[in-house]
mmCIF file of C-alpha atoms in Angstrom:
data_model
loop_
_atom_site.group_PDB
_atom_site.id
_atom_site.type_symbol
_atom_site.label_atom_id
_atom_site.label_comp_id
_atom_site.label_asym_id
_atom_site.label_seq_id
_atom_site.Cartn_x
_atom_site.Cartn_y
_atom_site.Cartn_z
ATOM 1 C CA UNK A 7 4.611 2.277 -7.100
ATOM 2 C CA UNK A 8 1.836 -0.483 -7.694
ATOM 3 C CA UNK A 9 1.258 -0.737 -4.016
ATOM 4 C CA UNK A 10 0.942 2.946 -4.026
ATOM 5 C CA UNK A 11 -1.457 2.968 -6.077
ATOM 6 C CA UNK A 12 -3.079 0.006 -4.938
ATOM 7 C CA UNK A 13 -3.728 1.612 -1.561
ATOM 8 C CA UNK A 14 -5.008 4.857 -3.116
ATOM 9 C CA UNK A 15 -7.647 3.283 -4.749
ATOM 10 C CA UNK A 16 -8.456 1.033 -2.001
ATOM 11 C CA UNK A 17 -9.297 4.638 -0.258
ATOM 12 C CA UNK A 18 -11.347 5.976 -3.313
ATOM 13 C CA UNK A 19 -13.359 3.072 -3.345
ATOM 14 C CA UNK A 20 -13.943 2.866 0.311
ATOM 15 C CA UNK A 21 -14.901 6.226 0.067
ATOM 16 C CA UNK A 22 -17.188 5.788 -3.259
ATOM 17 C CA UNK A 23 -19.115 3.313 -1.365
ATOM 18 C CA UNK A 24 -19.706 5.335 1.436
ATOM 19 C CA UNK A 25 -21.110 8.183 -0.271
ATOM 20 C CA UNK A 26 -22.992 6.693 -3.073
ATOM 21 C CA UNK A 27 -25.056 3.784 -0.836
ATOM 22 C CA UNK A 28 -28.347 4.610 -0.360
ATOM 23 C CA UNK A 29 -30.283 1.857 1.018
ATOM 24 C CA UNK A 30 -29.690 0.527 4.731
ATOM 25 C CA UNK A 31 -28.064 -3.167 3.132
ATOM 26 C CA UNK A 32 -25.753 -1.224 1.034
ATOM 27 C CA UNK A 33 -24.923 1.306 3.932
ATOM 28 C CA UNK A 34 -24.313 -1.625 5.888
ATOM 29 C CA UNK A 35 -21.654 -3.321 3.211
ATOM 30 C CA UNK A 36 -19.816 0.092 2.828
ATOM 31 C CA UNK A 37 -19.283 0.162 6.229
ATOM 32 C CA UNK A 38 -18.133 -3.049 6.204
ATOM 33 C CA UNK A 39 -15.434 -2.248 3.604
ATOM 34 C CA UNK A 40 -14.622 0.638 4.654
ATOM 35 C CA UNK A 41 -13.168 -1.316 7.661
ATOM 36 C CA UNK A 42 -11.488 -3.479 5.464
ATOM 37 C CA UNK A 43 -10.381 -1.292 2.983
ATOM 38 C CA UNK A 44 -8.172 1.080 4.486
ATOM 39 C CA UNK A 45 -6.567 -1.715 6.328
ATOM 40 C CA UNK A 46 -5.617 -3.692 3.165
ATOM 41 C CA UNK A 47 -4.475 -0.006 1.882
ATOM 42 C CA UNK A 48 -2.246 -0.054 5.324
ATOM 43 C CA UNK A 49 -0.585 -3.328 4.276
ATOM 44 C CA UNK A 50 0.019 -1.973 1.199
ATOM 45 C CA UNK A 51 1.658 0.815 2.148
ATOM 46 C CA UNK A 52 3.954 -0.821 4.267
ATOM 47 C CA UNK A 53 5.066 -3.791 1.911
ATOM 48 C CA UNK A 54 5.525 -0.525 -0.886
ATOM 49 C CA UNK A 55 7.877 1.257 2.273
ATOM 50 C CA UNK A 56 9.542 -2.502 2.920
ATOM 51 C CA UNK A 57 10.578 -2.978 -0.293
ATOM 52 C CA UNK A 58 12.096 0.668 -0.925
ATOM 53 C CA UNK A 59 13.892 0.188 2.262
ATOM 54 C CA UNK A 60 15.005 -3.502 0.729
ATOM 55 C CA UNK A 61 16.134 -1.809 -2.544
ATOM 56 C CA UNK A 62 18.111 0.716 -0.708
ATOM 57 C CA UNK A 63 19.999 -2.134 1.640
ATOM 58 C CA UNK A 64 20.605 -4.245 -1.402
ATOM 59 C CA UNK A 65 21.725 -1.867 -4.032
ATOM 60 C CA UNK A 66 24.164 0.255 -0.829
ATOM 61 C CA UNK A 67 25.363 -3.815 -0.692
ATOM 62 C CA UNK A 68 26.476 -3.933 -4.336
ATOM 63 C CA UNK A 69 28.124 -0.547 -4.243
ATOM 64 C CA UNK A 70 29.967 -1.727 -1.185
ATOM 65 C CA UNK A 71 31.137 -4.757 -2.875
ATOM 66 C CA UNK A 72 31.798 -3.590 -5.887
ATOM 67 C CA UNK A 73 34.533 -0.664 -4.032
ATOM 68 C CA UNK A 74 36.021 -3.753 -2.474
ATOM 69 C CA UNK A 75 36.479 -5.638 -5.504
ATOM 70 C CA UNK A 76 38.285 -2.703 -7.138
ATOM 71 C CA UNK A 77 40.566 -1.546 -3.905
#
Protein backbone atom coordinates (compact mmCIF):
# COMPACT_ATOMS: atom_id res chain seq x y z
CA UNK A 1 0.00 0.00 0.00
CA UNK A 2 3.12 2.38 0.53
CA UNK A 3 4.00 2.08 -3.08
CA UNK A 4 0.48 2.95 -3.80
CA UNK A 5 0.61 5.72 -2.29
CA UNK A 6 3.96 6.58 -3.17
CA UNK A 7 3.01 6.70 -6.84
CA UNK A 8 -0.13 8.77 -6.17
CA UNK A 9 1.66 11.44 -4.82
CA UNK A 10 4.39 11.26 -7.23
CA UNK A 11 1.30 12.23 -9.72
CA UNK A 12 -0.06 15.09 -7.41
CA UNK A 13 3.13 16.59 -7.25
CA UNK A 14 3.97 16.31 -10.85
CA UNK A 15 0.85 17.80 -11.41
CA UNK A 16 1.23 20.68 -8.56
CA UNK A 17 4.26 21.73 -10.32
CA UNK A 18 2.81 21.99 -13.50
CA UNK A 19 0.06 24.15 -12.64
CA UNK A 20 1.46 26.36 -10.03
CA UNK A 21 4.99 27.41 -12.06
CA UNK A 22 4.88 30.60 -13.31
CA UNK A 23 8.11 31.74 -14.52
CA UNK A 24 9.83 30.14 -17.74
CA UNK A 25 12.88 28.36 -15.22
CA UNK A 26 10.26 26.90 -13.10
CA UNK A 27 8.06 25.84 -16.19
CA UNK A 28 11.08 24.37 -17.43
CA UNK A 29 11.84 22.15 -14.03
CA UNK A 30 8.13 20.98 -13.92
CA UNK A 31 8.45 19.73 -17.11
CA UNK A 32 11.35 18.13 -16.28
CA UNK A 33 9.69 16.23 -13.39
CA UNK A 34 6.89 15.66 -14.77
CA UNK A 35 8.95 13.29 -17.04
CA UNK A 36 10.42 11.83 -14.20
CA UNK A 37 7.73 11.65 -11.99
CA UNK A 38 5.22 9.55 -13.44
CA UNK A 39 7.90 7.17 -14.40
CA UNK A 40 9.19 6.66 -10.81
CA UNK A 41 5.21 6.41 -10.01
CA UNK A 42 5.34 3.49 -12.89
CA UNK A 43 8.06 1.62 -10.97
CA UNK A 44 6.18 1.93 -8.13
CA UNK A 45 3.30 0.57 -9.23
CA UNK A 46 4.77 -2.36 -10.53
CA UNK A 47 7.11 -3.37 -7.51
CA UNK A 48 3.45 -2.69 -5.31
CA UNK A 49 1.73 -5.38 -8.22
CA UNK A 50 5.16 -7.70 -7.85
CA UNK A 51 4.97 -8.06 -4.46
CA UNK A 52 1.05 -8.83 -4.21
CA UNK A 53 1.64 -11.34 -6.85
CA UNK A 54 4.79 -12.63 -4.49
CA UNK A 55 2.47 -12.73 -1.42
CA UNK A 56 -0.09 -14.66 -3.27
CA UNK A 57 2.66 -17.43 -4.65
CA UNK A 58 4.16 -17.66 -1.22
CA UNK A 59 1.26 -17.79 1.10
CA UNK A 60 -0.80 -20.53 -1.89
CA UNK A 61 2.95 -22.34 -1.06
CA UNK A 62 2.34 -22.62 2.69
CA UNK A 63 -1.25 -23.71 2.31
CA UNK A 64 -0.01 -26.34 -0.07
CA UNK A 65 2.47 -27.56 2.33
CA UNK A 66 0.78 -27.35 5.16
CA UNK A 67 -2.31 -29.95 3.37
CA UNK A 68 0.64 -32.20 2.71
CA UNK A 69 1.95 -32.25 6.06
CA UNK A 70 -1.47 -33.18 7.46
CA UNK A 71 -2.56 -35.92 4.58
Amino acid sequence: MATAATATMLVVDAWFDLTSSVRHLDRVEAIAASVVEPALAAICLWIAQHADLMLRITIGDLVRRARRGRA
